[in-house]
Coordinates of C-alpha atoms and ligand atoms in Angstrom, one line a residue:
Chain R
X28 CA 30.2 -13.0 8.1
X29 CA 32.5 -11.5 5.4
X30 CA 31.2 -8.6 3.5
X31 CA 31.5 -10.5 0.3
X32 CA 29.3 -13.4 1.5
X33 CA 26.8 -10.9 3.1
X34 CA 26.5 -9.1 -0.2
X35 CA 26.1 -12.3 -2.2
X36 CA 23.2 -13.3 0.1
X37 CA 21.7 -9.8 0.3
X38 CA 21.7 -8.8 -3.4
X39 CA 18.8 -9.7 -5.6
X40 CA 19.2 -10.2 -9.4
X41 CA 17.8 -6.8 -10.2
X42 CA 20.6 -5.1 -8.2
X43 CA 23.5 -7.1 -9.5
X44 CA 22.7 -7.8 -13.1
X45 CA 22.7 -5.4 -16.1
X46 CA 19.6 -4.9 -18.2
X47 CA 18.8 -2.8 -21.3
X48 CA 19.6 0.9 -20.7
X49 CA 20.9 0.1 -17.3
X50 CA 23.2 3.1 -17.3
X51 CA 20.0 5.1 -16.5
X52 CA 17.2 2.7 -15.7
X53 CA 18.1 0.7 -12.6
X54 CA 15.1 -1.5 -12.5
X55 CA 11.6 -2.2 -13.9
X56 CA 8.7 -3.3 -11.8
X57 CA 5.2 -4.6 -12.6
X58 CA 2.6 -4.9 -9.9
X59 CA -0.8 -6.6 -10.4
X60 CA -3.5 -6.2 -7.7
X61 CA -6.0 -9.1 -7.4
X62 CA -8.7 -10.1 -5.0
X63 CA -10.8 -13.1 -4.3
X64 CA -14.6 -12.8 -4.7
X65 CA -16.8 -13.2 -1.6
X66 CA -14.0 -12.7 0.9
X67 CA -13.8 -9.3 2.7
X68 CA -11.0 -7.0 1.5
X69 CA -8.0 -6.6 3.8
X70 CA -9.2 -3.1 4.9
X71 CA -12.1 -4.6 6.9
X72 CA -10.8 -8.2 7.2
X73 CA -11.1 -10.4 10.2
X74 CA -8.5 -12.9 11.3
X75 CA -10.6 -15.6 9.8
X76 CA -11.3 -13.9 6.4
X77 CA -7.6 -13.1 6.1
X78 CA -6.7 -16.7 7.0
X79 CA -9.0 -17.9 4.2
X80 CA -6.9 -16.0 1.7
X81 CA -3.7 -17.5 2.9
X82 CA -5.4 -20.9 2.8
X83 CA -6.4 -20.4 -0.8
X84 CA -2.9 -19.5 -1.7
X85 CA -1.5 -22.5 0.2
X86 CA -3.8 -24.8 -1.7
X87 CA -2.8 -23.3 -5.0
X88 CA 0.9 -23.9 -4.1
X89 CA 0.3 -27.4 -3.0
X90 CA -1.9 -28.2 -6.0
X91 CA 0.9 -27.6 -8.4
X92 CA 4.1 -25.8 -7.7
X93 CA 4.8 -23.6 -10.7
X94 CA 7.6 -25.2 -12.6
X95 CA 8.0 -22.2 -14.8
X96 CA 9.0 -19.8 -12.0
X97 CA 10.9 -22.2 -9.8
X98 CA 9.8 -22.9 -6.2
X99 CA 7.9 -20.2 -4.4
X100 CA 8.2 -20.2 -0.7
X101 CA 5.2 -19.1 1.5
X102 CA 6.3 -17.0 4.5
X103 CA 4.1 -15.4 7.1
X104 CA 4.9 -11.9 8.2
X105 CA 4.3 -12.7 11.9
X106 CA 6.8 -15.5 11.8
X107 CA 9.8 -13.6 10.8
X108 CA 12.2 -11.4 12.8
X109 CA 11.6 -7.6 12.8
X110 CA 15.1 -7.0 11.3
X111 CA 14.5 -9.4 8.5
X112 CA 11.2 -7.7 7.7
X113 CA 13.0 -4.4 7.5
X114 CA 15.5 -5.9 5.1
X115 CA 12.8 -7.3 2.8
X116 CA 11.2 -3.8 2.8
X117 CA 14.5 -2.2 2.0
X118 CA 14.9 -4.6 -0.9
X119 CA 11.5 -3.6 -2.2
X120 CA 10.3 -7.2 -2.0
X121 CA 7.5 -6.4 0.4
X122 CA 5.8 -3.1 1.3
X123 CA 6.1 -1.3 4.6
X124 CA 2.4 -1.7 4.9
X125 CA 2.6 -5.5 4.6
X126 CA 5.4 -5.6 7.1
X127 CA 3.9 -3.4 9.8
X128 CA 0.1 -3.1 9.4
X129 CA -1.3 -6.2 7.8
X130 CA -3.5 -8.7 9.4
X131 CA -2.3 -12.2 8.6
X132 CA 0.1 -10.8 6.1
X133 CA 2.2 -13.3 4.1
X134 CA 4.2 -13.5 0.9
X135 CA 5.6 -15.8 -1.7
X136 CA 9.1 -15.3 -2.9
X137 CA 10.9 -16.8 -5.8
X138 CA 14.5 -18.0 -5.4
X139 CA 16.1 -15.2 -7.5
X140 CA 13.7 -12.7 -5.8
X141 CA 12.3 -11.6 -9.2
X142 CA 8.8 -12.5 -8.2
X143 CA 7.1 -11.7 -4.9
X144 CA 3.5 -12.2 -4.2
X145 CA 2.1 -10.2 -1.2
X146 CA -0.9 -11.6 0.5
X147 CA -3.3 -9.6 2.6
X148 CA -1.7 -6.3 1.8
X149 CA -4.2 -3.6 0.7
X150 CA -5.5 -6.2 -1.7
X151 CA -5.7 -10.0 -1.1
X152 CA -3.0 -10.6 -3.7
X153 CA -0.3 -8.3 -5.1
X154 CA 1.9 -9.9 -7.7
X155 CA 5.2 -8.1 -8.2
X156 CA 8.0 -8.7 -10.7
X157 CA 11.2 -6.8 -10.4
X158 CA 13.7 -6.9 -13.3
X159 CA 17.1 -5.1 -13.9
X160 CA 17.2 -2.3 -16.5
X161 CA 14.4 -1.4 -18.8
X162 CA 12.4 -4.6 -19.1
X163 CA 8.8 -3.6 -18.5
X164 CA 7.3 -5.9 -21.1
X165 CA 9.4 -8.8 -19.9
X166 CA 8.3 -8.2 -16.3
X167 CA 4.6 -7.9 -17.5
X168 CA 4.9 -11.2 -19.2
X169 CA 6.1 -13.0 -16.1
X170 CA 3.5 -11.2 -13.9
X171 CA 0.8 -12.3 -16.3
X172 CA 2.1 -15.9 -16.2
X173 CA 2.0 -15.8 -12.4
X174 CA -1.5 -14.3 -12.5
X175 CA -2.7 -17.1 -14.8
X176 CA -1.2 -19.7 -12.6
X177 CA -2.9 -18.4 -9.5
X178 CA -6.2 -17.9 -11.3
X179 CA -6.3 -21.6 -12.3
X180 CA -7.3 -22.5 -8.8
X181 CA -9.0 -19.4 -7.3
X182 CA -11.9 -17.2 -8.1
X183 CA -10.9 -13.7 -8.7
X184 CA -13.2 -10.7 -8.1
X185 CA -13.8 -9.5 -11.7
X186 CA -16.5 -7.4 -13.2
X187 CA -17.3 -7.0 -16.8
X188 CA -17.4 -3.2 -16.6
X189 CA -14.7 -2.5 -13.9
X190 CA -12.3 -5.4 -14.6
X191 CA -10.3 -6.6 -11.6
X192 CA -11.9 -5.3 -8.5
X193 CA -9.6 -3.7 -6.0
X194 CA -9.9 -2.4 -2.5
X195 CA -9.1 1.1 -3.6
X196 CA -10.9 2.6 -6.6
X197 CA -7.5 4.0 -7.8
X198 CA -6.3 0.5 -8.7
X199 CA -9.5 -0.9 -10.3
X200 CA -9.5 -2.2 -13.9
X201 CA -6.1 -3.7 -14.7
X202 CA -4.8 -3.4 -11.1
X203 CA -1.5 -2.7 -12.9
X204 CA 1.2 -0.4 -11.6
X205 CA 4.2 -0.3 -13.9
X206 CA 7.2 1.6 -12.7
X207 CA 10.8 2.2 -13.5
X208 CA 13.6 3.4 -11.2
X209 CA 15.8 5.9 -13.0
X210 CA 19.1 7.5 -12.1
X211 CA 18.9 11.1 -13.4
X212 CA 21.9 13.0 -12.1
X213 CA 22.4 14.9 -15.4
X214 CA 18.9 16.3 -15.4
X215 CA 19.2 17.3 -11.7
X216 CA 22.7 18.9 -12.1
X217 CA 21.5 20.9 -15.2
X218 CA 18.4 21.9 -13.2
X219 CA 15.9 20.5 -15.7
X220 CA 13.9 18.3 -13.4
X221 CA 11.5 21.1 -12.5
X222 CA 10.8 21.6 -16.2
X223 CA 10.4 17.9 -16.9
X224 CA 8.3 16.8 -13.9
X225 CA 5.1 18.8 -14.8
X226 CA 5.4 17.6 -18.4
X227 CA 5.5 13.9 -17.3
X228 CA 2.6 14.5 -14.9
X229 CA 0.6 15.9 -17.8
X230 CA 1.1 12.7 -19.7
X231 CA -0.7 10.8 -16.9
X232 CA 2.4 9.5 -15.2
X233 CA 3.7 10.0 -11.6
X234 CA 7.3 10.8 -10.7
X235 CA 8.6 10.6 -7.2
X236 CA 11.8 10.0 -5.3
X237 CA 12.2 6.5 -3.9
X238 CA 14.6 7.2 -1.2
X239 CA 14.1 10.2 1.1
X240 CA 10.9 11.9 2.0
X241 CA 8.6 14.3 0.3
X242 CA 9.9 15.8 -2.9
X243 CA 13.6 15.2 -2.4
X244 CA 15.0 12.3 -4.3
X245 CA 18.1 10.8 -2.5
X246 CA 20.8 9.7 -4.9
X247 CA 19.0 11.3 -7.8
X248 CA 16.9 8.2 -8.1
X249 CA 13.3 8.7 -9.3
X250 CA 10.4 6.3 -9.9
X251 CA 8.2 6.9 -12.9
X252 CA 4.9 5.0 -12.9
X253 CA 1.4 5.0 -14.5
X254 CA -1.3 6.8 -12.6
X255 CA -4.5 5.4 -14.0
X256 CA -5.4 1.7 -14.2
X257 CA -8.8 1.7 -15.8
X258 CA -9.6 2.1 -19.5
X259 CA -6.3 1.1 -21.2
X260 CA -5.0 -2.4 -21.7
X261 CA -2.0 -3.6 -19.8
X262 CA 0.1 -3.5 -22.9
X263 CA -0.9 0.0 -23.7
X264 CA -0.2 1.2 -20.2
X265 CA 3.3 -0.3 -20.4
X266 CA 3.9 1.0 -24.0
X267 CA 2.9 4.5 -23.0
X268 CA 5.2 4.4 -20.0
X269 CA 8.0 3.0 -22.2
X270 CA 7.6 5.8 -24.6
X271 CA 8.0 8.5 -21.9
X272 CA 10.9 6.6 -20.3
X273 CA 12.7 6.5 -23.7
X274 CA 12.3 10.3 -23.9
X275 CA 13.6 10.8 -20.3
X276 CA 16.6 8.6 -21.2
X277 CA 17.5 10.6 -24.2
X278 CA 17.2 13.9 -22.3
X279 CA 19.4 12.5 -19.5
X280 CA 22.0 11.4 -22.1
X281 CA 22.0 14.9 -23.7
X282 CA 22.3 16.5 -20.2
X283 CA 25.3 14.3 -19.5
X284 CA 26.9 15.2 -22.9
X285 CA 26.3 18.9 -22.3
X286 CA 27.9 18.6 -18.8
X287 CA 30.9 16.9 -20.3
X288 CA 31.3 19.6 -22.9
X289 CA 30.7 22.7 -20.7
X290 CA 31.9 21.7 -17.3
X291 CA 34.1 18.7 -17.8
X292 CA 36.7 19.6 -15.1
X293 CA 34.1 20.7 -12.6
X294 CA 32.2 17.4 -13.1
X295 CA 35.4 15.4 -12.8
X296 CA 36.2 17.3 -9.7
X297 CA 32.8 16.6 -8.2
X298 CA 33.0 12.9 -9.1
X299 CA 36.4 12.4 -7.5
X300 CA 35.7 14.4 -4.4
X301 CA 32.6 12.2 -3.8
X302 CA 34.7 9.1 -4.5
X303 CA 37.2 10.4 -1.9
X304 CA 34.5 10.9 0.7
X305 CA 33.2 7.3 0.2
X306 CA 36.7 5.9 0.3
X307 CA 37.8 7.8 3.4
X308 CA 35.0 8.8 5.6
X309 CA 34.5 7.3 9.1
X310 CA 31.0 8.6 9.7
X311 CA 28.5 9.2 6.9
X312 CA 24.8 9.9 7.0
X313 CA 22.5 8.3 4.5
X314 CA 21.8 11.5 2.7
X315 CA 25.5 12.3 2.1
X316 CA 26.2 8.7 1.2
X317 CA 23.4 8.7 -1.4
X318 CA 24.6 11.9 -3.0
X319 CA 28.2 10.7 -3.2
X320 CA 27.1 7.3 -4.6
X321 CA 25.1 9.1 -7.3
X322 CA 28.2 11.1 -8.2
X323 CA 30.4 8.1 -8.3
X324 CA 28.0 6.1 -10.4
X325 CA 27.8 9.1 -12.8
X326 CA 31.6 9.1 -12.9
X327 CA 31.6 5.4 -13.8
X328 CA 28.9 5.8 -16.5
X329 CA 30.8 8.7 -18.0
X330 CA 34.2 7.0 -17.9
X331 CA 36.0 9.2 -15.3
X332 CA 36.2 6.2 -12.9
X333 CA 37.4 2.9 -14.3
X334 CA 37.5 -0.6 -12.8
X335 CA 34.6 -0.1 -10.5
X336 CA 31.3 -1.9 -11.4
X337 CA 28.4 0.3 -11.8
X338 CA 26.2 -1.8 -9.7
X339 CA 27.8 -0.3 -6.7
X340 CA 25.1 2.4 -6.7
X341 CA 22.1 -0.1 -6.7
X342 CA 23.8 -2.3 -4.2
X343 CA 25.0 0.3 -1.7
X344 CA 21.8 2.4 -1.9
X345 CA 20.1 -0.7 -0.5
X346 CA 22.8 -2.1 1.7
X347 CA 23.4 1.1 3.6
X348 CA 19.9 1.5 4.8
X349 CA 19.2 1.0 8.5
X350 CA 17.8 -2.6 8.3
X351 CA 20.7 -3.9 6.3
X352 CA 23.3 -2.2 8.4
X353 CA 21.9 -3.7 11.5
X354 CA 21.6 -7.1 9.9
X355 CA 25.2 -6.9 8.9
X356 CA 26.2 -5.8 12.4
X357 CA 24.2 -8.7 13.8
X358 CA 21.9 -6.6 16.0
X359 CA 20.2 -3.2 16.7
X360 CA 22.3 -0.1 16.2
X361 CA 21.7 3.5 17.4
X362 CA 21.5 6.1 14.6
X363 CA 25.1 7.4 15.4
X364 CA 26.5 3.9 15.2
X365 CA 24.7 3.3 11.9
X366 CA 26.5 6.2 10.4
X367 CA 29.9 4.7 11.5
X368 CA 28.9 1.3 10.2
X369 CA 27.7 2.8 6.9
X370 CA 31.0 4.5 6.4
X371 CA 32.9 1.2 7.2
X372 CA 30.7 -0.9 4.9
X373 CA 31.1 1.6 2.0
X374 CA 34.9 1.7 2.4
X375 CA 35.1 -2.1 2.5
X376 CA 32.9 -2.5 -0.5
X377 CA 35.1 -0.1 -2.6
X378 CA 38.1 -2.0 -1.3
X379 CA 36.6 -5.2 -2.6
X380 CA 36.5 -3.7 -6.1
X381 CA 40.1 -2.7 -6.1
X382 CA 41.2 -6.2 -5.0
X383 CA 39.5 -7.8 -7.9
Chain B
X18 CA -12.1 30.6 1.3
X19 CA -10.2 31.2 -2.0
X20 CA -8.4 28.5 -4.0
X21 CA -4.7 28.5 -3.2
X22 CA -3.7 27.5 -6.7
X23 CA -5.5 30.1 -8.9
X24 CA -6.5 32.6 -6.2
X25 CA -9.7 33.2 -8.2
X26 CA -12.4 30.7 -7.6
X27 CA -13.7 29.6 -4.2
X28 CA -12.0 26.6 -2.6
X29 CA -14.4 23.7 -2.4
X30 CA -11.9 20.8 -1.9
X31 CA -9.8 20.5 1.2
X32 CA -6.8 18.3 1.5
X33 CA -4.9 17.6 4.7
X34 CA -1.5 16.1 4.7
X35 CA 0.3 14.7 7.7
X36 CA 4.0 14.0 7.4
X37 CA 6.7 14.0 10.0
X38 CA 4.1 15.0 12.5
X39 CA 3.4 18.2 10.6
X40 CA 0.0 19.1 9.3
X41 CA -0.3 20.9 6.0
X42 CA -3.6 22.0 4.4
X43 CA -4.4 22.6 0.9
X44 CA -7.6 24.3 -0.3
X45 CA -8.4 24.1 -4.0
X46 CA -11.3 24.9 -6.3
X47 CA -12.8 22.1 -8.3
X48 CA -10.9 23.0 -11.5
X49 CA -7.5 23.1 -9.9
X50 CA -8.2 20.0 -7.9
X51 CA -9.1 18.2 -11.0
X52 CA -5.8 19.1 -12.5
X53 CA -3.8 18.3 -9.4
X54 CA -5.9 15.9 -7.5
X55 CA -4.9 12.7 -9.3
X56 CA -1.3 13.5 -8.7
X57 CA -1.9 13.7 -5.0
X58 CA -3.9 10.5 -5.1
X59 CA -1.3 8.4 -6.6
X60 CA 1.6 10.0 -4.8
X61 CA 0.7 8.1 -1.7
X62 CA 4.1 8.9 -0.2
X63 CA 3.0 12.5 0.1
X64 CA 0.2 11.5 2.4
X65 CA -2.7 13.2 0.6
X66 CA -5.2 10.5 0.9
X67 CA -8.0 9.4 -1.3
X68 CA -10.7 9.7 1.3
X69 CA -10.2 13.5 1.4
X70 CA -10.5 13.5 -2.3
X71 CA -13.7 11.5 -2.2
X72 CA -15.2 13.6 0.6
X73 CA -14.3 16.6 -1.5
X74 CA -16.4 15.2 -4.3
X75 CA -19.4 15.6 -2.1
X76 CA -18.9 19.3 -1.5
X77 CA -19.7 20.3 -5.0
X78 CA -22.4 20.0 -7.5
X79 CA -22.1 16.3 -8.1
X80 CA -24.3 13.6 -9.5
X81 CA -24.7 12.5 -5.9
X82 CA -26.8 15.5 -5.0
X83 CA -28.7 15.4 -8.2
X84 CA -30.0 12.0 -7.4
X85 CA -33.5 11.8 -6.0
X86 CA -32.3 8.9 -3.9
X87 CA -29.8 10.8 -1.9
X88 CA -27.6 8.1 -0.3
X89 CA -26.8 10.3 2.8
X90 CA -29.8 12.2 3.9
X91 CA -32.5 9.6 3.9
X92 CA -31.3 7.4 6.6
X93 CA -33.7 4.5 5.7
X94 CA -32.4 4.3 2.2
X95 CA -28.7 4.2 2.9
X96 CA -26.9 1.9 0.5
X97 CA -25.3 -1.0 2.2
X98 CA -23.4 -3.9 0.8
X99 CA -25.1 -7.2 1.7
X100 CA -21.9 -9.2 1.8
X101 CA -19.7 -7.0 4.0
X102 CA -22.2 -4.4 5.5
X103 CA -20.2 -1.4 4.3
X104 CA -22.4 1.6 3.6
X105 CA -21.8 4.2 0.9
X106 CA -21.0 7.0 3.3
X107 CA -18.5 4.7 5.0
X108 CA -16.8 3.9 1.6
X109 CA -16.5 7.6 1.0
X110 CA -15.0 8.1 4.4
X111 CA -12.3 5.4 4.2
X112 CA -11.9 5.5 0.5
X113 CA -11.7 1.7 0.3
X114 CA -14.3 -0.9 -0.6
X115 CA -15.1 -3.6 1.9
X116 CA -15.4 -6.4 -0.6
X117 CA -16.0 -7.0 -4.3
X118 CA -19.8 -7.0 -3.9
X119 CA -19.6 -3.3 -2.9
X120 CA -19.0 -2.5 -6.6
X121 CA -22.4 -4.0 -7.4
X122 CA -24.1 -2.3 -4.6
X123 CA -22.7 1.2 -5.2
X124 CA -22.5 0.8 -9.0
X125 CA -24.7 3.7 -10.0
X126 CA -22.7 6.1 -7.9
X127 CA -19.3 4.9 -8.9
X128 CA -19.1 6.3 -12.5
X129 CA -18.2 9.9 -11.5
X130 CA -15.7 8.5 -9.0
X131 CA -13.9 6.3 -11.6
X132 CA -14.2 8.9 -14.2
X133 CA -12.3 11.4 -12.1
X134 CA -9.7 8.9 -10.9
X135 CA -9.0 7.4 -14.3
X136 CA -8.8 10.4 -16.7
X137 CA -12.4 10.0 -17.8
X138 CA -12.4 6.2 -18.2
X139 CA -15.2 4.1 -16.7
X140 CA -14.7 0.8 -18.4
X141 CA -12.0 -1.8 -18.3
X142 CA -10.3 -2.7 -21.6
X143 CA -7.6 -4.9 -20.3
X144 CA -7.0 -8.5 -19.4
X145 CA -9.8 -10.9 -18.8
X146 CA -9.2 -13.8 -16.4
X147 CA -9.5 -17.2 -18.2
X148 CA -11.9 -18.9 -15.9
X149 CA -13.9 -16.2 -14.2
X150 CA -14.0 -14.1 -17.3
X151 CA -16.2 -16.8 -18.9
X152 CA -17.6 -15.6 -22.2
X153 CA -16.4 -12.0 -21.9
X154 CA -13.4 -12.7 -24.0
X155 CA -15.5 -14.4 -26.6
X156 CA -17.9 -11.5 -26.8
X157 CA -15.0 -9.1 -27.1
X158 CA -13.5 -11.1 -30.0
X159 CA -16.8 -11.1 -31.8
X160 CA -17.1 -7.3 -31.4
X161 CA -13.5 -6.9 -32.8
X162 CA -14.3 -9.2 -35.8
X163 CA -17.5 -7.3 -36.5
X164 CA -15.5 -4.2 -36.7
X165 CA -13.0 -5.8 -39.0
X166 CA -15.9 -7.0 -41.2
X167 CA -17.4 -3.6 -41.7
X168 CA -13.9 -2.3 -42.6
X169 CA -13.5 -5.0 -45.2
X170 CA -16.9 -4.3 -46.7
X171 CA -16.1 -0.6 -46.9
X172 CA -12.9 -1.4 -48.7
X173 CA -14.8 -3.9 -50.9
X174 CA -12.5 -6.8 -49.9
X175 CA -15.4 -9.2 -50.1
X176 CA -13.4 -12.5 -50.2
X177 CA -11.7 -11.7 -46.9
X178 CA -15.1 -10.4 -45.6
X179 CA -16.7 -13.8 -46.2
X180 CA -13.9 -15.5 -44.1
X181 CA -14.4 -13.1 -41.3
X182 CA -18.2 -13.5 -41.4
X183 CA -17.8 -17.3 -41.1
X184 CA -15.4 -16.8 -38.2
X185 CA -18.0 -14.6 -36.5
X186 CA -20.7 -17.2 -37.0
X187 CA -18.5 -19.9 -35.5
X188 CA -17.8 -17.8 -32.5
X189 CA -21.4 -16.8 -32.0
X190 CA -22.3 -20.5 -32.1
X191 CA -19.7 -21.2 -29.5
X192 CA -21.0 -18.4 -27.3
X193 CA -24.5 -19.6 -27.5
X194 CA -23.3 -23.1 -26.5
X195 CA -21.2 -21.9 -23.6
X196 CA -24.1 -19.8 -22.3
X197 CA -26.4 -22.8 -22.4
X198 CA -23.8 -24.9 -20.7
X199 CA -23.4 -22.3 -18.0
X200 CA -27.0 -22.3 -16.9
Ligands
LIG425 ZN1 -8.3 27.2 -8.4
LIG426 ZN1 -19.0 -5.2 0.3

């Protein structure tokens, strides 16, 4: 398969489309956790109880396909190939937990991959909406519509005091996790993250790297999300998050301006060195690739590099992960071979841009 | 053992983190854990799991111990969910409920848990499902209108107040009807 066709098939709308503030906010995600009353939660589910959840979803889909979101396809985790599972995880459409550890795990996916509904994950139902750029309220609206559509035909576990009842007490109430993925190279380069992180935590939000392990954030990509789910309305949770995100955006913009003023040539050098690495390397590990991609994306945003679309970061961060590389290669690859494939895929992808 | 964070107070909460096959331990006092604990809880990638946190809750002067009905020590009185058979000690161990009925069964012990997990909050103020929510939305609307009404009266805007009062009456009538219909 040609790389172009592969990318067209592999890329979801949030990766390829621009949204508000998408020079800094890569994507916005809303997740709602829901459970059915009377059926055991997935933590202690049996094959039968988990099957009952899938059956309820299937009946809902048959009773009335949602015209407002387009067709939703029901897929069972056990029935798809391991490599495909991995690719879905890398695209953030399903969780690693659903892919690897769920009993009778399944999911519904919309055609543009904006909506995914995980079944028998930690909760019976997890509705996820993923939008490009900063569009939390828009994503919340769609998630609420999906939620209402499901609720028409099934009995949610709901309590007057505790709201939507979830398997883990950390999600009870709204069951809402709102998060944004942000590219913050300016704050990292100017060493301000360590100052900002505790401040964000104090506001009741959580920041973590999405790629990479522990505290390191590969590609300078961070996820900011709400911590508590009980006590505030969904709209307030989203508004509070938006307020903090707006502040982070303005700090990142000033950091970039300061960098351009004080170390313009150093920054330009860094950007073009990284660009050179991506254009020329024959072997590249994911860590180095992520760091170079972040530099190049910053170079595009700041106008050093022209004629290359900024989506290259979103796309290549996803497409150079092991699952995608192996899918593109058409079979399993050893880690050494992945690094070679990764380098080749990045070179070709950049080539594609210059051909256009 | 002394708290690793403040190096002052005794450590009563003990977190264990497994990542990349390596085990790290964290020993905190109640105060420091409260400040940091929620961060660990949500940061699931870091591996500090909620059950350690919940178990930690038991090591200190908590409402659990103050209860005359101690859910742990008196074997015959252990709380157990009728629907899924989960016991309260089991819930604390795994950090997950077995089913939605567990919330009812363990209700009186959950307030300190939710308060700690949700920055002091113990009551939902968000969305109400259309069908299952039943009359909750109606009750909430009436409460909001009553609030508006007293504001209007305080501001001496009586004409508007009359309208609001009528609206409240209509909703209360609707509520009474729905309740009767539901039984
Ligand atoms: Zn301490
Ligand atoms: Zn139960």
